[in-house]
Amino acid sequence: MSDFSATPELILLPAVDVAGGKAVRLTQGEAGSETHYGDPVDAALEWARQGAQWIHLVDLDAAFGRGSNTAILRKVIKHVRGVKIELSGGIRDDATLEAALDSGAARINLGTAALENPEWAADVIARYGDAIAVGLDVRGTTLAARGWTREGGDLWTVLERLEAAGCSRYVVTDVTKDGTLRGPNLDLLRQVTARTPKPVVASGGVSSLDDIEALRSLVPLGVEGAIVGKALYAGAFTLAEALDVAAG
């Protein structure tokens, strides 16, 4: 037990996914599978109240290419003081990237653009460094793009390219687990951390405090944090309880 207590803290990022101006959760990333949870500002403020250091804020409409929630996202960032925001969804060119950075987000998570426009992604990584993470959304070892509606290449080929570009952080999601409360894909995380010295943020499937503990056991391998969504909204545990387990 003392060895586990010596393990560094796992950083938790409660998720606020926004569609149609509302906080929602999807199942396996599928449009139309939304469960609604009300005002995104209220959701973010609640996670801040419970002790969140980070919030993972996603514009699902922008990710699916069906609109934008920019005004709502800016409102969330403005109202949640003292909490860092990781922003994701529909950031695919200089204009959307600069707008995202100007919004006050501490970190931008690139998805589709990193797969479909590697030259631009490499340039952005070189320019902004630690402010850029790349989301690797995976089914098996095939990456998913365009709001998980298209294939985006082989995980290991793309990871090798991003490593060469100097990417500073990866957000790894098993799409088949996301929103299912079936537990995270620990094997996938072990495989990714074995191939990069960069920190990895885990996403998808967290259902219990045991899952948080299992993810924390991977911190020495390179898992820096975990995004938690549906389990929090469904009341499986509180963020305060999860933060306690994540801190050890």
Coordinates of N, CA, C and O in Angstrom, one line a residue, residues 130-222:
D130 N 3.2 23.2 -25.5 CA 2.4 22.5 -24.4 C 1.0 22.9 -24.4 O 0.1 22.3 -23.7
A131 N 0.6 24.0 -25.1 CA -0.8 24.4 -25.2 C -1.6 23.5 -26.1 O -2.8 23.6 -26.2
I132 N -0.9 22.6 -26.8 CA -1.6 21.7 -27.8 C -1.5 20.2 -27.3 O -0.4 19.7 -27.1
A133 N -2.6 19.6 -27.3 CA -2.7 18.1 -27.1 C -3.3 17.5 -28.3 O -4.1 18.3 -29.0
V134 N -3.1 16.3 -28.6 CA -3.8 15.6 -29.8 C -4.6 14.5 -29.3 O -4.1 13.6 -28.5
G135 N -5.9 14.5 -29.7 CA -6.8 13.4 -29.3 C -6.6 12.2 -30.2 O -6.7 12.4 -31.5
L136 N -6.4 11.1 -29.7 CA -6.3 9.8 -30.4 C -7.5 9.0 -30.1 O -7.6 8.4 -29.0
D137 N -8.5 9.1 -30.9 CA -9.8 8.4 -30.7 C -9.8 7.1 -31.5 O -9.7 7.1 -32.7
V138 N -9.9 6.0 -30.8 CA -9.5 4.7 -31.4 C -10.6 3.6 -31.3 O -11.3 3.5 -30.3
R139 N -10.8 2.9 -32.4 CA -11.6 1.7 -32.4 C -10.6 0.6 -32.7 O -10.1 0.5 -33.9
G140 N -10.2 -0.3 -31.8 CA -9.1 -1.3 -32.0 C -7.8 -0.5 -32.1 O -7.4 0.1 -31.2
T141 N -7.2 -0.5 -33.3 CA -6.0 0.3 -33.6 C -6.3 1.3 -34.7 O -5.3 1.8 -35.3
T142 N -7.6 1.5 -35.1 CA -7.9 2.4 -36.2 C -8.5 3.7 -35.5 O -9.3 3.6 -34.7
L143 N -7.9 4.8 -36.0 CA -8.3 6.1 -35.4 C -9.7 6.5 -36.1 O -10.0 6.2 -37.2
A144 N -10.4 7.3 -35.3 CA -11.7 7.8 -35.7 C -11.6 9.3 -35.9 O -11.0 10.0 -35.0
A145 N -12.2 9.8 -36.9 CA -12.2 11.3 -37.2 C -13.6 11.8 -37.5 O -14.6 11.1 -37.5
R146 N -13.7 13.2 -37.6 CA -15.0 13.8 -37.9 C -16.1 13.4 -37.0 O -17.1 12.9 -37.4
G147 N -15.8 13.7 -35.7 CA -16.8 13.3 -34.7 C -17.0 11.8 -34.6 O -18.1 11.3 -34.3
W148 N -16.0 11.1 -34.9 CA -15.9 9.6 -34.9 C -16.8 9.0 -36.0 O -17.2 7.8 -35.9
T149 N -17.0 9.7 -37.1 CA -17.9 9.2 -38.1 C -17.0 8.6 -39.3 O -17.6 8.0 -40.2
R150 N -15.7 8.9 -39.3 CA -14.9 8.4 -40.4 C -13.6 7.8 -39.8 O -13.1 8.2 -38.7
E151 N -13.0 6.9 -40.6 CA -11.7 6.3 -40.2 C -10.6 7.4 -40.4 O -10.6 8.1 -41.4
G152 N -9.6 7.4 -39.5 CA -8.5 8.4 -39.6 C -7.1 7.8 -39.6 O -6.2 8.5 -39.3
G153 N -7.0 6.5 -40.0 CA -5.7 6.0 -40.2 C -5.3 5.0 -39.0 O -6.1 4.8 -38.1
D154 N -4.1 4.5 -39.1 CA -3.6 3.6 -38.1 C -3.0 4.3 -36.9 O -2.2 5.2 -37.1
L155 N -3.4 3.9 -35.7 CA -2.9 4.5 -34.5 C -1.4 4.6 -34.4 O -0.9 5.7 -34.1
W156 N -0.7 3.5 -34.7 CA 0.7 3.5 -34.4 C 1.5 4.4 -35.5 O 2.5 5.0 -35.2
T157 N 1.0 4.4 -36.7 CA 1.6 5.2 -37.8 C 1.4 6.7 -37.4 O 2.3 7.5 -37.6
V158 N 0.2 7.1 -37.0 CA -0.1 8.5 -36.7 C 0.7 8.9 -35.4 O 1.3 10.0 -35.4
L159 N 0.8 8.0 -34.4 CA 1.5 8.3 -33.2 C 3.0 8.6 -33.5 O 3.6 9.5 -33.0
E160 N 3.5 7.7 -34.4 CA 4.9 7.9 -34.8 C 5.2 9.3 -35.5 O 6.1 10.0 -35.2
R161 N 4.2 9.7 -36.3 CA 4.3 11.0 -37.0 C 4.2 12.1 -36.0 O 4.9 13.1 -36.1
L162 N 3.3 12.0 -35.1 CA 3.1 13.1 -34.1 C 4.3 13.1 -33.1 O 4.7 14.2 -32.7
E163 N 4.9 12.0 -32.8 CA 6.1 12.0 -32.0 C 7.2 12.8 -32.7 O 7.9 13.6 -32.1
A164 N 7.3 12.5 -34.0 CA 8.4 13.2 -34.8 C 8.1 14.7 -34.9 O 9.0 15.5 -34.9
A165 N 6.8 15.1 -34.8 CA 6.5 16.5 -34.8 C 6.6 17.2 -33.5 O 6.6 18.4 -33.3
G166 N 6.9 16.4 -32.4 CA 7.1 16.9 -31.1 C 5.9 17.2 -30.3 O 5.9 18.0 -29.3
C167 N 4.8 16.4 -30.5 CA 3.6 16.6 -29.8 C 3.8 16.4 -28.3 O 4.5 15.5 -27.9
S168 N 3.2 17.3 -27.5 CA 3.6 17.3 -26.0 C 2.7 16.4 -25.2 O 3.0 16.1 -24.0
R169 N 1.5 16.0 -25.7 CA 0.5 15.3 -24.9 C -0.5 14.6 -25.8 O -0.9 15.2 -26.8
Y170 N -1.0 13.5 -25.3 CA -2.1 12.8 -26.1 C -3.3 12.5 -25.2 O -3.1 12.2 -24.0
V171 N -4.5 12.7 -25.8 CA -5.7 12.3 -25.1 C -6.2 11.1 -25.8 O -6.6 11.1 -27.0
V172 N -6.2 9.9 -25.1 CA -6.5 8.6 -25.8 C -7.9 8.1 -25.3 O -8.1 7.9 -24.1
T173 N -8.7 8.0 -26.3 CA -10.1 7.5 -26.1 C -10.4 6.2 -26.8 O -10.2 6.1 -28.0
D174 N -10.9 5.2 -26.1 CA -11.4 4.0 -26.8 C -12.9 4.4 -27.1 O -13.7 4.4 -26.1
V175 N -13.2 4.6 -28.3 CA -14.5 5.1 -28.7 C -15.6 4.0 -28.3 O -16.7 4.4 -28.0
T176 N -15.2 2.7 -28.4 CA -16.2 1.7 -28.1 C -16.6 1.7 -26.6 O -17.6 1.1 -26.2
K177 N -15.8 2.4 -25.8 CA -16.0 2.4 -24.3 C -16.7 3.7 -23.9 O -17.3 3.8 -22.8
D178 N -16.6 4.8 -24.7 CA -17.0 6.1 -24.3 C -18.5 6.2 -24.0 O -19.3 5.8 -24.9
G179 N -18.8 6.6 -22.8 CA -20.2 6.8 -22.5 C -20.9 5.5 -22.1 O -22.2 5.5 -22.0
T180 N -20.2 4.4 -22.0 CA -20.8 3.1 -21.8 C -20.8 2.6 -20.3 O -21.4 1.7 -20.0
L181 N -19.9 3.3 -19.5 CA -19.7 2.9 -18.1 C -19.2 1.4 -18.1 O -19.6 0.7 -17.1
R182 N -18.4 1.0 -19.0 CA -17.9 -0.4 -19.0 C -16.4 -0.5 -18.6 O -15.8 -1.6 -18.8
G183 N -15.8 0.6 -18.1 CA -14.5 0.5 -17.7 C -13.5 1.0 -18.7 O -13.8 0.8 -19.9
P184 N -12.4 1.6 -18.4 CA -11.4 2.1 -19.4 C -10.6 0.9 -20.0 O -10.5 -0.2 -19.4
N185 N -10.0 1.2 -21.2 CA -9.2 0.2 -21.9 C -7.8 0.3 -21.4 O -7.0 1.1 -22.0
L186 N -7.5 -0.4 -20.3 CA -6.1 -0.3 -19.7 C -5.1 -0.8 -20.6 O -3.9 -0.3 -20.6
D187 N -5.4 -1.9 -21.4 CA -4.4 -2.4 -22.3 C -3.9 -1.4 -23.4 O -2.8 -1.3 -23.7
L188 N -4.9 -0.7 -23.9 CA -4.6 0.3 -24.9 C -3.7 1.4 -24.3 O -2.7 1.8 -24.9
L189 N -4.0 1.8 -23.1 CA -3.2 2.8 -22.4 C -1.8 2.4 -22.2 O -0.8 3.1 -22.4
R190 N -1.7 1.1 -21.8 CA -0.3 0.5 -21.6 C 0.5 0.5 -22.9 O 1.7 0.8 -23.0
Q191 N -0.2 0.2 -24.0 CA 0.4 0.1 -25.3 C 0.9 1.5 -25.8 O 2.0 1.7 -26.3
V192 N 0.0 2.5 -25.6 CA 0.4 3.8 -26.0 C 1.5 4.4 -25.2 O 2.5 4.9 -25.7
T193 N 1.4 4.2 -23.9 CA 2.5 4.8 -23.0 C 3.8 4.1 -23.2 O 4.9 4.7 -23.0
A194 N 3.8 2.8 -23.7 CA 5.0 2.1 -24.0 C 5.7 2.7 -25.3 O 6.9 2.5 -25.5
R195 N 4.9 3.4 -26.1 CA 5.5 3.9 -27.4 C 5.8 5.4 -27.4 O 6.2 6.0 -28.4
T196 N 5.5 6.1 -26.2 CA 5.8 7.5 -26.1 C 6.2 7.9 -24.7 O 5.6 7.4 -23.8
P197 N 7.1 8.8 -24.6 CA 7.5 9.3 -23.2 C 6.6 10.4 -22.8 O 6.7 10.9 -21.7
K198 N 5.7 10.9 -23.7 CA 4.9 12.0 -23.4 C 3.7 11.6 -22.5 O 3.2 10.5 -22.6
P199 N 3.2 12.6 -21.7 CA 2.0 12.3 -20.9 C 0.8 11.9 -21.7 O 0.5 12.5 -22.8
V200 N 0.0 11.0 -21.2 CA -1.2 10.5 -21.8 C -2.4 10.8 -20.9 O -2.3 10.5 -19.7
V201 N -3.5 11.4 -21.4 CA -4.7 11.5 -20.7 C -5.7 10.5 -21.2 O -5.9 10.4 -22.4
A202 N -6.2 9.7 -20.3 CA -7.2 8.6 -20.6 C -8.6 9.1 -20.7 O -9.0 10.0 -19.9
S203 N -9.3 8.6 -21.6 CA -10.7 9.0 -21.8 C -11.6 7.8 -22.2 O -11.2 7.0 -23.1
G204 N -12.8 7.7 -21.6 CA -13.7 6.7 -22.1 C -13.9 5.5 -21.1 O -12.9 4.9 -20.8
G205 N -15.1 5.3 -20.7 CA -15.5 4.1 -19.9 C -15.4 4.1 -18.4 O -15.8 3.1 -17.8
V206 N -14.9 5.2 -17.8 CA -14.7 5.2 -16.4 C -16.1 5.1 -15.7 O -17.1 5.8 -16.1
S207 N -16.3 4.1 -14.9 CA -17.6 3.8 -14.3 C -17.6 3.7 -12.8 O -18.7 3.7 -12.2
S208 N -16.5 3.6 -12.2 CA -16.4 3.4 -10.7 C -15.1 4.0 -10.1 O -14.2 4.3 -10.9
L209 N -15.1 4.1 -8.8 CA -13.9 4.5 -8.1 C -12.8 3.5 -8.3 O -11.6 3.8 -8.4
D210 N -13.1 2.2 -8.5 CA -12.1 1.2 -8.8 C -11.4 1.5 -10.2 O -10.2 1.2 -10.3
D211 N -12.2 2.0 -11.1 CA -11.6 2.4 -12.4 C -10.6 3.5 -12.2 O -9.5 3.5 -12.8
I212 N -10.9 4.5 -11.4 CA -10.0 5.6 -11.1 C -8.7 5.0 -10.4 O -7.6 5.4 -10.8
E213 N -8.9 4.1 -9.5 CA -7.7 3.5 -8.9 C -6.8 2.7 -9.9 O -5.6 2.8 -9.9
A214 N -7.5 2.0 -10.8 CA -6.8 1.3 -11.9 C -6.0 2.2 -12.8 O -4.8 2.0 -13.1
L215 N -6.6 3.4 -13.1 CA -5.9 4.3 -13.9 C -4.8 5.0 -13.2 O -3.7 5.2 -13.7
R216 N -5.0 5.2 -11.9 CA -3.9 5.8 -11.1 C -2.7 4.9 -11.0 O -1.5 5.3 -11.0
S217 N -2.9 3.6 -11.1 CA -1.8 2.6 -11.1 C -1.0 2.7 -12.3 O 0.2 2.2 -12.4
L218 N -1.5 3.3 -13.4 CA -0.8 3.5 -14.6 C 0.0 4.8 -14.7 O 0.7 5.1 -15.7
V219 N -0.1 5.7 -13.7 CA 0.6 6.9 -13.6 C 2.1 6.7 -13.8 O 2.7 7.5 -14.6
P220 N 2.7 5.8 -13.1 CA 4.2 5.6 -13.3 C 4.6 5.2 -14.8 O 5.7 5.5 -15.2
L221 N 3.6 4.7 -15.6 CA 3.9 4.4 -17.0 C 3.7 5.6 -17.9 O 4.2 5.5 -19.0
G222 N 3.1 6.6 -17.4 CA 2.9 7.8 -18.2 C 1.5 8.3 -18.4 O 1.2 9.3 -19.1

